GROMACS .gro file of C-alpha atoms in nm:
model
  167
    1UNK     CA    1  11.356  12.613  11.218
    2UNK     CA    2  11.344  12.613  11.597
    3UNK     CA    3  11.606  12.392  11.756
    4UNK     CA    4  11.684  12.410  12.126
    5UNK     CA    5  11.953  12.143  12.111
    6UNK     CA    6  11.724  11.879  12.262
    7UNK     CA    7  11.751  11.658  11.955
    8UNK     CA    8  12.128  11.616  11.980
    9UNK     CA    9  12.108  11.514  12.344
   10UNK     CA   10  11.815  11.288  12.271
   11UNK     CA   11  11.963  11.100  11.976
   12UNK     CA   12  12.326  11.086  12.091
   13UNK     CA   13  12.251  10.853  12.378
   14UNK     CA   14  12.150  10.489  12.370
   15UNK     CA   15  11.938  10.531  12.680
   16UNK     CA   16  11.582  10.408  12.640
   17UNK     CA   17  11.355  10.703  12.713
   18UNK     CA   18  11.049  10.655  12.928
   19UNK     CA   19  10.770  10.885  13.036
   20UNK     CA   20  10.975  10.999  13.338
   21UNK     CA   21  11.217  11.165  13.094
   22UNK     CA   22  10.939  11.395  12.976
   23UNK     CA   23  11.026  11.737  13.111
   24UNK     CA   24  10.843  12.062  13.058
   25UNK     CA   25  11.128  12.189  12.840
   26UNK     CA   26  11.115  11.873  12.625
   27UNK     CA   27  10.739  11.911  12.588
   28UNK     CA   28  10.782  12.277  12.488
   29UNK     CA   29  11.055  12.187  12.238
   30UNK     CA   30  10.840  11.911  12.085
   31UNK     CA   31  10.542  12.147  12.058
   32UNK     CA   32  10.760  12.405  11.882
   33UNK     CA   33  10.905  12.143  11.650
   34UNK     CA   34  10.562  12.007  11.554
   35UNK     CA   35  10.421  12.360  11.513
   36UNK     CA   36  10.706  12.459  11.283
   37UNK     CA   37  10.690  12.144  11.074
   38UNK     CA   38  10.312  12.168  11.042
   39UNK     CA   39  10.330  12.537  10.952
   40UNK     CA   40  10.595  12.467  10.687
   41UNK     CA   41  10.378  12.194  10.536
   42UNK     CA   42  10.066  12.412  10.536
   43UNK     CA   43  10.252  12.704  10.379
   44UNK     CA   44  10.400  12.482  10.110
   45UNK     CA   45  10.069  12.320  10.018
   46UNK     CA   46   9.811  12.594  10.079
   47UNK     CA   47   9.568  12.644   9.791
   48UNK     CA   48   9.603  13.019   9.828
   49UNK     CA   49   9.968  12.977   9.736
   50UNK     CA   50   9.887  12.788   9.417
   51UNK     CA   51  10.115  13.006   9.204
   52UNK     CA   52  10.408  12.877   9.414
   53UNK     CA   53  10.278  12.526   9.463
   54UNK     CA   54  10.472  12.388   9.168
   55UNK     CA   55  10.794  12.500   9.338
   56UNK     CA   56  10.736  12.277   9.642
   57UNK     CA   57  10.770  11.906   9.682
   58UNK     CA   58  10.687  11.755  10.019
   59UNK     CA   59  10.907  11.457  10.097
   60UNK     CA   60  10.950  11.301  10.437
   61UNK     CA   61  11.276  11.149  10.557
   62UNK     CA   62  11.099  10.813  10.583
   63UNK     CA   63  10.997  10.827  10.216
   64UNK     CA   64  11.358  10.873  10.109
   65UNK     CA   65  11.492  10.615  10.354
   66UNK     CA   66  11.248  10.342  10.249
   67UNK     CA   67  11.249  10.420   9.876
   68UNK     CA   68  11.569  10.611   9.796
   69UNK     CA   69  11.565  10.539   9.421
   70UNK     CA   70  11.199  10.627   9.379
   71UNK     CA   71  11.226  10.955   9.568
   72UNK     CA   72  11.554  11.053   9.404
   73UNK     CA   73  11.376  11.011   9.069
   74UNK     CA   74  11.079  11.215   9.195
   75UNK     CA   75  11.301  11.495   9.328
   76UNK     CA   76  11.522  11.511   9.019
   77UNK     CA   77  11.216  11.510   8.794
   78UNK     CA   78  11.051  11.782   9.002
   79UNK     CA   79  11.363  11.996   8.957
   80UNK     CA   80  11.360  11.928   8.583
   81UNK     CA   81  11.660  11.695   8.570
   82UNK     CA   82  11.725  11.339   8.468
   83UNK     CA   83  11.895  11.132   8.732
   84UNK     CA   84  12.249  11.029   8.644
   85UNK     CA   85  12.367  10.669   8.686
   86UNK     CA   86  12.641  10.795   8.921
   87UNK     CA   87  12.373  10.931   9.153
   88UNK     CA   88  12.195  10.594   9.153
   89UNK     CA   89  12.526  10.423   9.231
   90UNK     CA   90  12.593  10.670   9.515
   91UNK     CA   91  12.247  10.601   9.657
   92UNK     CA   92  12.313  10.227   9.649
   93UNK     CA   93  12.652  10.266   9.815
   94UNK     CA   94  12.527  10.495  10.090
   95UNK     CA   95  12.182  10.363  10.183
   96UNK     CA   96  12.231   9.987  10.184
   97UNK     CA   97  12.532   9.960  10.408
   98UNK     CA   98  12.534   9.728  10.706
   99UNK     CA   99  12.868   9.863  10.823
  100UNK     CA  100  12.872  10.002  11.176
  101UNK     CA  101  13.022  10.350  11.191
  102UNK     CA  102  13.232  10.459  11.486
  103UNK     CA  103  13.058  10.707  11.712
  104UNK     CA  104  12.759  10.726  11.478
  105UNK     CA  105  12.949  10.937  11.227
  106UNK     CA  106  12.974  10.840  10.864
  107UNK     CA  107  12.783  10.863  10.542
  108UNK     CA  108  12.708  10.497  10.478
  109UNK     CA  109  12.412  10.347  10.661
  110UNK     CA  110  12.123  10.116  10.600
  111UNK     CA  111  11.860  10.387  10.561
  112UNK     CA  112  11.568  10.162  10.654
  113UNK     CA  113  11.735  10.077  10.985
  114UNK     CA  114  11.802  10.444  11.057
  115UNK     CA  115  11.431  10.525  11.023
  116UNK     CA  116  11.342  10.271  11.290
  117UNK     CA  117  11.621  10.331  11.544
  118UNK     CA  118  11.404  10.560  11.758
  119UNK     CA  119  11.152  10.281  11.805
  120UNK     CA  120  11.402  10.101  12.026
  121UNK     CA  121  11.505  10.412  12.220
  122UNK     CA  122  11.167  10.503  12.367
  123UNK     CA  123  10.906  10.320  12.568
  124UNK     CA  124  10.549  10.298  12.446
  125UNK     CA  125  10.441  10.544  12.718
  126UNK     CA  126  10.698  10.796  12.591
  127UNK     CA  127  10.582  10.760  12.229
  128UNK     CA  128  10.219  10.782  12.339
  129UNK     CA  129  10.289  11.105  12.527
  130UNK     CA  130  10.441  11.263  12.213
  131UNK     CA  131  10.154  11.157  11.989
  132UNK     CA  132   9.906  11.298  12.241
  133UNK     CA  133  10.053  11.649  12.226
  134UNK     CA  134   9.775  11.821  12.031
  135UNK     CA  135   9.991  11.992  11.768
  136UNK     CA  136  10.206  11.679  11.724
  137UNK     CA  137   9.891  11.471  11.678
  138UNK     CA  138   9.775  11.715  11.410
  139UNK     CA  139  10.117  11.706  11.243
  140UNK     CA  140  10.121  11.326  11.245
  141UNK     CA  141   9.771  11.304  11.095
  142UNK     CA  142   9.843  11.568  10.831
  143UNK     CA  143  10.164  11.402  10.714
  144UNK     CA  144  10.018  11.049  10.728
  145UNK     CA  145  10.213  10.913  11.024
  146UNK     CA  146  10.055  10.618  11.204
  147UNK     CA  147   9.984  10.631  11.575
  148UNK     CA  148  10.156  10.363  11.781
  149UNK     CA  149   9.885  10.154  11.947
  150UNK     CA  150  10.096   9.945  12.185
  151UNK     CA  151  10.451   9.840  12.275
  152UNK     CA  152  10.447   9.548  12.032
  153UNK     CA  153  10.361   9.776  11.741
  154UNK     CA  154  10.629  10.021  11.850
  155UNK     CA  155  10.904   9.758  11.848
  156UNK     CA  156  10.797   9.578  11.529
  157UNK     CA  157  11.012   9.734  11.256
  158UNK     CA  158  10.814   9.547  10.989
  159UNK     CA  159  10.514   9.772  11.061
  160UNK     CA  160  10.569  10.108  10.891
  161UNK     CA  161  10.453  10.401  11.100
  162UNK     CA  162  10.365  10.613  10.799
  163UNK     CA  163  10.158  10.576  10.486
  164UNK     CA  164  10.214  10.708  10.138
  165UNK     CA  165  10.213  11.085  10.113
  166UNK     CA  166  10.314  11.140   9.749
  167UNK     CA  167  10.246  10.933   9.440
   0.00000   0.00000   0.00000
């Protein structure tokens, strides 16, 4: 997967990003990222690849973060395994934590909060610019992400910005 290092710089700072932070190199990196993610999805789900289709399971980070037990069950089942109680316990211990980690490093976090952190690090104009990049718009539609309509919607963590992808 293409990675120019922009993500580390972007997520390691608490600065709120606005449209002025949109550089040509960031736009190019986002286009590449969306192209690669969309291509991976298309390759994994293409009807012409039906003989391999059973080997792929598309799961988004948000699916796992919002429903860790459900998606652990789905992934284990897909791989032909039963989920062990120790795995369920590990999931509980590592996705429901409200403990603040130093420097952002650690394995225990509230996974639902992690999904929404970006919503407080960008302005609406910044988010709008990303969702208006043609290939990112296509990626978002294909993988059932919701388009942010205004600043209020962006900041409201109770509004999920994705809809169900898998059963």
